PDB file of C-alpha atoms in Angstrom:
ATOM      1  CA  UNK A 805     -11.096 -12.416  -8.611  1.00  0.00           C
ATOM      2  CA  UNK A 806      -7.283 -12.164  -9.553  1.00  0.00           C
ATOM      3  CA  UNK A 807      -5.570 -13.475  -6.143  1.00  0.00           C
ATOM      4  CA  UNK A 808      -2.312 -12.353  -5.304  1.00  0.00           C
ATOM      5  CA  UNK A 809      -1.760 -12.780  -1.741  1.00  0.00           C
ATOM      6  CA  UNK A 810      -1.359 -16.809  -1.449  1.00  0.00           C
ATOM      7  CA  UNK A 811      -3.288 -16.613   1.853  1.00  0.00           C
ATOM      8  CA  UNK A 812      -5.061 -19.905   3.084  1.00  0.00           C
ATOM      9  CA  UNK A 813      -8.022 -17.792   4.934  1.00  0.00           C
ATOM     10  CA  UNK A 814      -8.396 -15.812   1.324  1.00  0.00           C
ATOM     11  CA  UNK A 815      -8.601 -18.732  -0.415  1.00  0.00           C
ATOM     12  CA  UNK A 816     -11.112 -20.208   2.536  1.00  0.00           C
ATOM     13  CA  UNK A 817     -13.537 -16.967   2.151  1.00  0.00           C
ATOM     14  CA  UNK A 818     -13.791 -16.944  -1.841  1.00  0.00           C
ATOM     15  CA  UNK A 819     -14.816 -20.865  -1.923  1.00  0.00           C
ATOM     16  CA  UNK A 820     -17.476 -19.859   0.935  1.00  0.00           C
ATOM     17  CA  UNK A 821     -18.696 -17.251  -1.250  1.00  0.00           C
ATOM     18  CA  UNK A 822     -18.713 -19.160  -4.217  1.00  0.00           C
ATOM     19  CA  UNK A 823     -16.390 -16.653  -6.334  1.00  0.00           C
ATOM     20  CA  UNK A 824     -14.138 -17.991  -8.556  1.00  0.00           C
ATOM     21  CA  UNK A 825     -10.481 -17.095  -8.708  1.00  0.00           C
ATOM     22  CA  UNK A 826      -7.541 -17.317 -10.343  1.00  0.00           C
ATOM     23  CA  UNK A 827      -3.836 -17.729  -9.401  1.00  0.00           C
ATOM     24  CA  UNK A 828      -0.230 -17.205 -10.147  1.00  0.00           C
ATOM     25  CA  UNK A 829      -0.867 -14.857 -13.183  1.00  0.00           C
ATOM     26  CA  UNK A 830      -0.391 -10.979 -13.922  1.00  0.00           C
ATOM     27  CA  UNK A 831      -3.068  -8.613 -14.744  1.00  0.00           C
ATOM     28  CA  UNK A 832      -2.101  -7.253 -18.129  1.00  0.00           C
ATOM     29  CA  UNK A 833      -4.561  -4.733 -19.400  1.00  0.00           C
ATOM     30  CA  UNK A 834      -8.484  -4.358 -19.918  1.00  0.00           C
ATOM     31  CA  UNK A 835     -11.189  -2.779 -22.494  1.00  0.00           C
ATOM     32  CA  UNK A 836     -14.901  -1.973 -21.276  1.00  0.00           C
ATOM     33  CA  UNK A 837     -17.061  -3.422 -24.028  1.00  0.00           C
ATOM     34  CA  UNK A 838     -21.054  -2.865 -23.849  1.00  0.00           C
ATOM     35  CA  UNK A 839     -21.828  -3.457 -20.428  1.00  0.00           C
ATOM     36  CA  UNK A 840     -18.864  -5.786 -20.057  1.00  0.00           C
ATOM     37  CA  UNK A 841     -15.101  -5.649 -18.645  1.00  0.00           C
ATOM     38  CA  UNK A 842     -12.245  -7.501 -20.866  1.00  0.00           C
ATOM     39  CA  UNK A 843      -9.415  -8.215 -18.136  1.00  0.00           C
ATOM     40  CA  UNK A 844      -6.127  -9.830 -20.367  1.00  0.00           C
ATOM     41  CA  UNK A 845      -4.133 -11.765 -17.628  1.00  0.00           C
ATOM     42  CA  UNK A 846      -0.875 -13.899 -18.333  1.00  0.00           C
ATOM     43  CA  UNK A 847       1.205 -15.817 -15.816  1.00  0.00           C
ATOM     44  CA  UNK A 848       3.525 -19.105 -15.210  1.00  0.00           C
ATOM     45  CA  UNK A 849       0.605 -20.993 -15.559  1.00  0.00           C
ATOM     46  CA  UNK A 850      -1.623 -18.784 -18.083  1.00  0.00           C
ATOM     47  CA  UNK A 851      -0.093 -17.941 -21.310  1.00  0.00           C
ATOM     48  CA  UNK A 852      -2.306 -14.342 -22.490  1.00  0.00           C
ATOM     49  CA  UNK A 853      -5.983 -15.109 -21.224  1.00  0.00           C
ATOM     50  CA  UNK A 854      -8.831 -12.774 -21.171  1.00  0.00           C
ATOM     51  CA  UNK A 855     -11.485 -12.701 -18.582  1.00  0.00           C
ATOM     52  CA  UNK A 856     -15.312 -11.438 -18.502  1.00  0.00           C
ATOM     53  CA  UNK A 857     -16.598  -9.557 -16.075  1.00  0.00           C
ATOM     54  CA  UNK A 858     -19.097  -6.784 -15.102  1.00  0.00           C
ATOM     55  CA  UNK A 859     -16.901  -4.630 -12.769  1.00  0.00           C
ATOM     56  CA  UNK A 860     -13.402  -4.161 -12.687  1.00  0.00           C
ATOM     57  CA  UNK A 861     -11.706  -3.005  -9.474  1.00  0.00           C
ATOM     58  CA  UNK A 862      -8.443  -1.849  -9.108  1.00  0.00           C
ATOM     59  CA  UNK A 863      -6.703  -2.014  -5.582  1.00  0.00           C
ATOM     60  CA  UNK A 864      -3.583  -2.187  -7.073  1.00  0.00           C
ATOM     61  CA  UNK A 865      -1.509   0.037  -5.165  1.00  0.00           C
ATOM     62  CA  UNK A 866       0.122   3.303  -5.992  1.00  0.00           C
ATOM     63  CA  UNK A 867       1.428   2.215  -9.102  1.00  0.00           C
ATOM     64  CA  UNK A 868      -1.603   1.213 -10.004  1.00  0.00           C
ATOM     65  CA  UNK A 869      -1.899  -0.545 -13.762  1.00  0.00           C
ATOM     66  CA  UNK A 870      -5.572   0.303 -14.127  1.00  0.00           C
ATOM     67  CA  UNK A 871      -5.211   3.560 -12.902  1.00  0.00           C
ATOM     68  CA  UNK A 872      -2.722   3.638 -15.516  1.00  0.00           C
ATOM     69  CA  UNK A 873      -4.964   2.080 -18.024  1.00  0.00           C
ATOM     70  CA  UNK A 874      -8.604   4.318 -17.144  1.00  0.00           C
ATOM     71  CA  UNK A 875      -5.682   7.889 -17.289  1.00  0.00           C
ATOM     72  CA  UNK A 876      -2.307   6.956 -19.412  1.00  0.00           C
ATOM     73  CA  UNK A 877      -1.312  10.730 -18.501  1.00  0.00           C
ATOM     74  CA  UNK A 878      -1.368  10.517 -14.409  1.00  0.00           C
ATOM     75  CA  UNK A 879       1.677   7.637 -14.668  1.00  0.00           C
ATOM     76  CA  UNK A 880       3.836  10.300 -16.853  1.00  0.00           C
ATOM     77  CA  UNK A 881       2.651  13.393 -14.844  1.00  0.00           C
ATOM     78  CA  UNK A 882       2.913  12.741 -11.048  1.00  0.00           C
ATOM     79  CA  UNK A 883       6.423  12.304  -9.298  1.00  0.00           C
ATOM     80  CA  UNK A 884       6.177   9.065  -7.261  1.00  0.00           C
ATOM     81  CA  UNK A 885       7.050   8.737  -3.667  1.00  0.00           C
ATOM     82  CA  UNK A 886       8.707   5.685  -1.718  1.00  0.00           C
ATOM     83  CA  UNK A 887       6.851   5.053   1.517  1.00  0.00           C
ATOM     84  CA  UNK A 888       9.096   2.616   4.016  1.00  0.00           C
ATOM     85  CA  UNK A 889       7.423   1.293   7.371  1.00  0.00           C
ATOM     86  CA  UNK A 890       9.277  -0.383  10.220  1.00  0.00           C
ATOM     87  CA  UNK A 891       8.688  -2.240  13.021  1.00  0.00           C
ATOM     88  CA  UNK A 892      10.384  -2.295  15.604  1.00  0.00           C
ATOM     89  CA  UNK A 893       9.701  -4.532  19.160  1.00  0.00           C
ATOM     90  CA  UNK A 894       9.164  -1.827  21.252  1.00  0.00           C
ATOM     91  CA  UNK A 895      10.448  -2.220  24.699  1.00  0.00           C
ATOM     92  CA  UNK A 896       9.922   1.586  26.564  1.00  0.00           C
ATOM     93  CA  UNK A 897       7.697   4.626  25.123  1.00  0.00           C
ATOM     94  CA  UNK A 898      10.018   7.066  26.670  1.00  0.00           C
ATOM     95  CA  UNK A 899       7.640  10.037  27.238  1.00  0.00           C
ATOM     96  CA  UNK A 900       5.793   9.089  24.131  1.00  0.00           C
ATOM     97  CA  UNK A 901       1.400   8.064  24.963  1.00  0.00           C
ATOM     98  CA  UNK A 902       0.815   4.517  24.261  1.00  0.00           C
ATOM     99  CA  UNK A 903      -2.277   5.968  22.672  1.00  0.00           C
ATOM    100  CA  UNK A 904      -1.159   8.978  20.622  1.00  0.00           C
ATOM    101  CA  UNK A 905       0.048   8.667  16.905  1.00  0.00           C
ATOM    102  CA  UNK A 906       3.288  11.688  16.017  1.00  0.00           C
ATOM    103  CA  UNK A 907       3.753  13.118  12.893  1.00  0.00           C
ATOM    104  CA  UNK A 908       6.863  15.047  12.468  1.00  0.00           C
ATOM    105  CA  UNK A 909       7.595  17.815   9.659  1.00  0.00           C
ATOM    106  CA  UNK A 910      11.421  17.714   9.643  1.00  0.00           C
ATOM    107  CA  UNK A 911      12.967  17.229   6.747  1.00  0.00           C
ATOM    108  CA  UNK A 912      16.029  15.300   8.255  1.00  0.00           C
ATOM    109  CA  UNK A 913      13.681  12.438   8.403  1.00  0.00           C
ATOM    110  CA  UNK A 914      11.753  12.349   4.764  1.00  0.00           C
ATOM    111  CA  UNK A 915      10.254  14.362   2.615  1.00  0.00           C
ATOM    112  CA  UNK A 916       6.844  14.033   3.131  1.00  0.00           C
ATOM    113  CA  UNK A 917       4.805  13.293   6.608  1.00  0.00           C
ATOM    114  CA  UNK A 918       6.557  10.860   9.016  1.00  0.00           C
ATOM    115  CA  UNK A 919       4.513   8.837  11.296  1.00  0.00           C
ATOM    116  CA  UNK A 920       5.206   7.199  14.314  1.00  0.00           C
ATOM    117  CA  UNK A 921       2.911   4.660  16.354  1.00  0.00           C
ATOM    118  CA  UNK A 922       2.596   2.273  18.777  1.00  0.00           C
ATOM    119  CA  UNK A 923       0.846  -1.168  16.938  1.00  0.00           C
ATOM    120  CA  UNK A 924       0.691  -3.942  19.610  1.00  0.00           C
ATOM    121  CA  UNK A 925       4.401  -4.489  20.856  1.00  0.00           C
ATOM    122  CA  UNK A 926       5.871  -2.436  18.327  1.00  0.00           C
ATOM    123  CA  UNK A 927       6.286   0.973  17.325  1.00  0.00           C
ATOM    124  CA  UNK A 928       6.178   1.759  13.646  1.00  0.00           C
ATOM    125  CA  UNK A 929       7.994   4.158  12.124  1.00  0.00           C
ATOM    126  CA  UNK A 930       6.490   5.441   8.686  1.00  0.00           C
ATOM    127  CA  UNK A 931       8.727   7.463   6.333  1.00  0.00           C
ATOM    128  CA  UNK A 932       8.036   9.005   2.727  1.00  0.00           C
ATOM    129  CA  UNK A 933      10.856  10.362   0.392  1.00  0.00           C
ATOM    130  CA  UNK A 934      11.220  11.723  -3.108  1.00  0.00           C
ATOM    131  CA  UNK A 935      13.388   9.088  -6.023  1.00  0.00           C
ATOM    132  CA  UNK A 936      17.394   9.653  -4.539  1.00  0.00           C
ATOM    133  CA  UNK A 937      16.924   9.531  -0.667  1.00  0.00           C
ATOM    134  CA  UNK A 938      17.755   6.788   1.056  1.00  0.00           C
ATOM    135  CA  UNK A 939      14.738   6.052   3.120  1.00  0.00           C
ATOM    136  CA  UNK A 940      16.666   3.368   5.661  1.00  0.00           C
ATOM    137  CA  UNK A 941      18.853   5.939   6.358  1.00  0.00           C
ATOM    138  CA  UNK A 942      16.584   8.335   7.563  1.00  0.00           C
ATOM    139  CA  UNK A 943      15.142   5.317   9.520  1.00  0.00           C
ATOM    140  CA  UNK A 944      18.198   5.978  11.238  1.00  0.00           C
ATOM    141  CA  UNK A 945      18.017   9.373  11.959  1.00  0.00           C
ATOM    142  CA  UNK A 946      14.460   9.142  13.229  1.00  0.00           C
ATOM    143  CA  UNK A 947      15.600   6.172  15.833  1.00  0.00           C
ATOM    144  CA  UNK A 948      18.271   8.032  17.285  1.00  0.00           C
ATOM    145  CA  UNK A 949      15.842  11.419  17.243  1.00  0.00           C
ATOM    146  CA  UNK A 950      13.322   9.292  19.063  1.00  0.00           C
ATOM    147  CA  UNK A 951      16.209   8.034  21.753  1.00  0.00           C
ATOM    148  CA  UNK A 952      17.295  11.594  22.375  1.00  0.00           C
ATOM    149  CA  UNK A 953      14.503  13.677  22.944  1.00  0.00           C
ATOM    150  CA  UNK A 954      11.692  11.029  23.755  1.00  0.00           C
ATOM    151  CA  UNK A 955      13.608   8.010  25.297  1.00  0.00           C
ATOM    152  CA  UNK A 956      12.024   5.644  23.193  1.00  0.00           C
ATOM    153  CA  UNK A 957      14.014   2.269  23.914  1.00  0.00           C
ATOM    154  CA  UNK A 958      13.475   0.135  20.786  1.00  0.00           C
ATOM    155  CA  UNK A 959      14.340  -3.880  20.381  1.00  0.00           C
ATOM    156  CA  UNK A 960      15.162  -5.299  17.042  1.00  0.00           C
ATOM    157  CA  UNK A 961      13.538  -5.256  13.608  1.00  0.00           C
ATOM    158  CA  UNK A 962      10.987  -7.228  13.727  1.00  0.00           C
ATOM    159  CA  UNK A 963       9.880  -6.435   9.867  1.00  0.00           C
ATOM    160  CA  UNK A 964      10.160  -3.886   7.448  1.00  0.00           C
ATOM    161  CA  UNK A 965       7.506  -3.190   3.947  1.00  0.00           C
ATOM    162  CA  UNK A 966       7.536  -0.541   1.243  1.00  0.00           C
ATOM    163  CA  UNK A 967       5.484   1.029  -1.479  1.00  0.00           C
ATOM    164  CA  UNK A 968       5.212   3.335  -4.038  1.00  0.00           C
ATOM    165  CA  UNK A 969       2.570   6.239  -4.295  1.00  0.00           C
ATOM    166  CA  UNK A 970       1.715   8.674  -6.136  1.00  0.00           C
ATOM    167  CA  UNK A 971       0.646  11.630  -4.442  1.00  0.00           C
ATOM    168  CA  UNK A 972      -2.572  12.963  -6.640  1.00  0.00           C
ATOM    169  CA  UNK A 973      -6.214  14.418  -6.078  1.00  0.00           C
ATOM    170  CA  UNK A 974      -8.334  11.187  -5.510  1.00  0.00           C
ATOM    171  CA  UNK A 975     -10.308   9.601  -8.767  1.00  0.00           C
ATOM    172  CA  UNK A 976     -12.856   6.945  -8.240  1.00  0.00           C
ATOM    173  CA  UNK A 977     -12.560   5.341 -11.296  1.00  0.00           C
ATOM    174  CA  UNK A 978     -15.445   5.676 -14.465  1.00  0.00           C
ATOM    175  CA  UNK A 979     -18.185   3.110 -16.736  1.00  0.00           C
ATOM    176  CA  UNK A 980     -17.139  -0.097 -14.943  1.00  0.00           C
ATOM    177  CA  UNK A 981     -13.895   0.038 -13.467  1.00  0.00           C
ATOM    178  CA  UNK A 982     -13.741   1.349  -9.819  1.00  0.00           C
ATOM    179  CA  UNK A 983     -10.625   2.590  -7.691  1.00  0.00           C
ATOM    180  CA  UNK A 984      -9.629   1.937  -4.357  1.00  0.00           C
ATOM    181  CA  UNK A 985      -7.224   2.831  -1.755  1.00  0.00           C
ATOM    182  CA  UNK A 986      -3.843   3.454  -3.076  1.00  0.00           C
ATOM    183  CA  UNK A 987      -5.095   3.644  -6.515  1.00  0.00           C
ATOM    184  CA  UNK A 988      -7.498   5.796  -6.195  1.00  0.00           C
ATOM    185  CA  UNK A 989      -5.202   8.345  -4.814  1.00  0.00           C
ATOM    186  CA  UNK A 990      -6.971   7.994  -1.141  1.00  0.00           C
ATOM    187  CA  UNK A 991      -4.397   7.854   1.189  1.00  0.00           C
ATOM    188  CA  UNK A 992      -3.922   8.226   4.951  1.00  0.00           C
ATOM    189  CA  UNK A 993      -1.034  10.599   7.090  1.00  0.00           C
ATOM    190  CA  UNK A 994       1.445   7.473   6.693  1.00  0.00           C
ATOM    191  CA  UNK A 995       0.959   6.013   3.096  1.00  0.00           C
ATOM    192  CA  UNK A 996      -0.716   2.592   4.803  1.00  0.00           C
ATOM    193  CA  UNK A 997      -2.796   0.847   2.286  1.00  0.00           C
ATOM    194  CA  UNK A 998      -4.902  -1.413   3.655  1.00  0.00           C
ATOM    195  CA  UNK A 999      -7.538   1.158   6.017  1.00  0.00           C
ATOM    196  CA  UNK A1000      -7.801   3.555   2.996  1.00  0.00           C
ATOM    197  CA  UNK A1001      -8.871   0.676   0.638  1.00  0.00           C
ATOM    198  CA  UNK A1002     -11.487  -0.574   3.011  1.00  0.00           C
ATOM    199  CA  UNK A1003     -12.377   3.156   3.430  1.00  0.00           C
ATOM    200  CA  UNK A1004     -12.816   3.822  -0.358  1.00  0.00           C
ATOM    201  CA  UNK A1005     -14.310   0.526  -1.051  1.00  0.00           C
TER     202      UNK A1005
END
């Protein structure tokens, strides 16, 4: 288990389970070998190491590298698209349902799907544009959409995340390496990662 995510309840769960991981290093590439993966890592602390193992499972994101590695021609052939979520405190819904998720069409805001929902106190707004638009721009646009014909009220920023996707028919993966989420091309309205992967898994 390659972790990447420094988290102390991660880290808590793997010694539980008895699974052995490995940290601050950079999955490099792989080779399926008899009934065995070969995972090459490097990092600060790991100068070109391989790694045994009977199943390799990428959840890698959009950009996936062993997406990349199981189909070399989906990285060249698929145009990638820039997904930028934002929360913001939310302090009135306007005429908006607490309960309801929107998904709006117009172009002003992205180019793909954009998604807006409440999450706790906030209210995320989920936008998806080809390379060249300017994706906090449109976050913008959306805002002052929302305050016009919705009276949303919205408080500041309280954080902001982006990722890359490309949009393709799903692929599971082959042999002994498996895809999920992101990687696997399964994807939800809003380009979030995290449901889709536990989803797919």
């Amino acid at each position: 288990y390659l972790n990447i995510w420094r988290n102390k309840f991660d880290y808590w769960l793997l010694e539980k389970a008895g699974v052995e991981y490995q940290e601050n290093c950079e999955f490099r590439d792989f080779s399926v070998q008899d009934n065995q993966v070969k995972v090459g890592i490097s990092g600060k602390d790991v100068k070109n190491k391989e790694l045994y193992c009977s199943y390799l499972i990428g959840a890698d994101g959009g950009n996936s590298r062993v997406r990349k590695g199981l189909d070399p021609s989906w990285a060249r052939g698929s145009d990638t698209v820039g997904i930028y979520q934002v929360y913001f405190r939310l302090l009135d819904m306007g005429s908006l349902k607490d309960t309801d998720c929107y998904v709006f069409l117009e172009r002003e805001f992205g180019d793909i799907l954009t998604v807006v929902h409440r999450k706790d106190a906030f209210l995320m707004l989920s936008i998806g544009g080809f390379k060249g638009r300017d994706l906090k721009k449109s976050v913008e646009v959306l805002k002052d959409f929302l305050t016009e014909k919705f009276h949303v009220v919205l408080g500041g920023m309280e954080r902001d995340e982006g990722c890359v996707i490309r949009p393709r028919l799903p692929y599971l993966g082959n042999d002994r390496v498996l895809l999920a989420g992101d990687a696997a091309g399964v994807m939800y309205l809003n380009g979030e990662g995290m449901g889709p992967a536990i989803d797919s898994g």
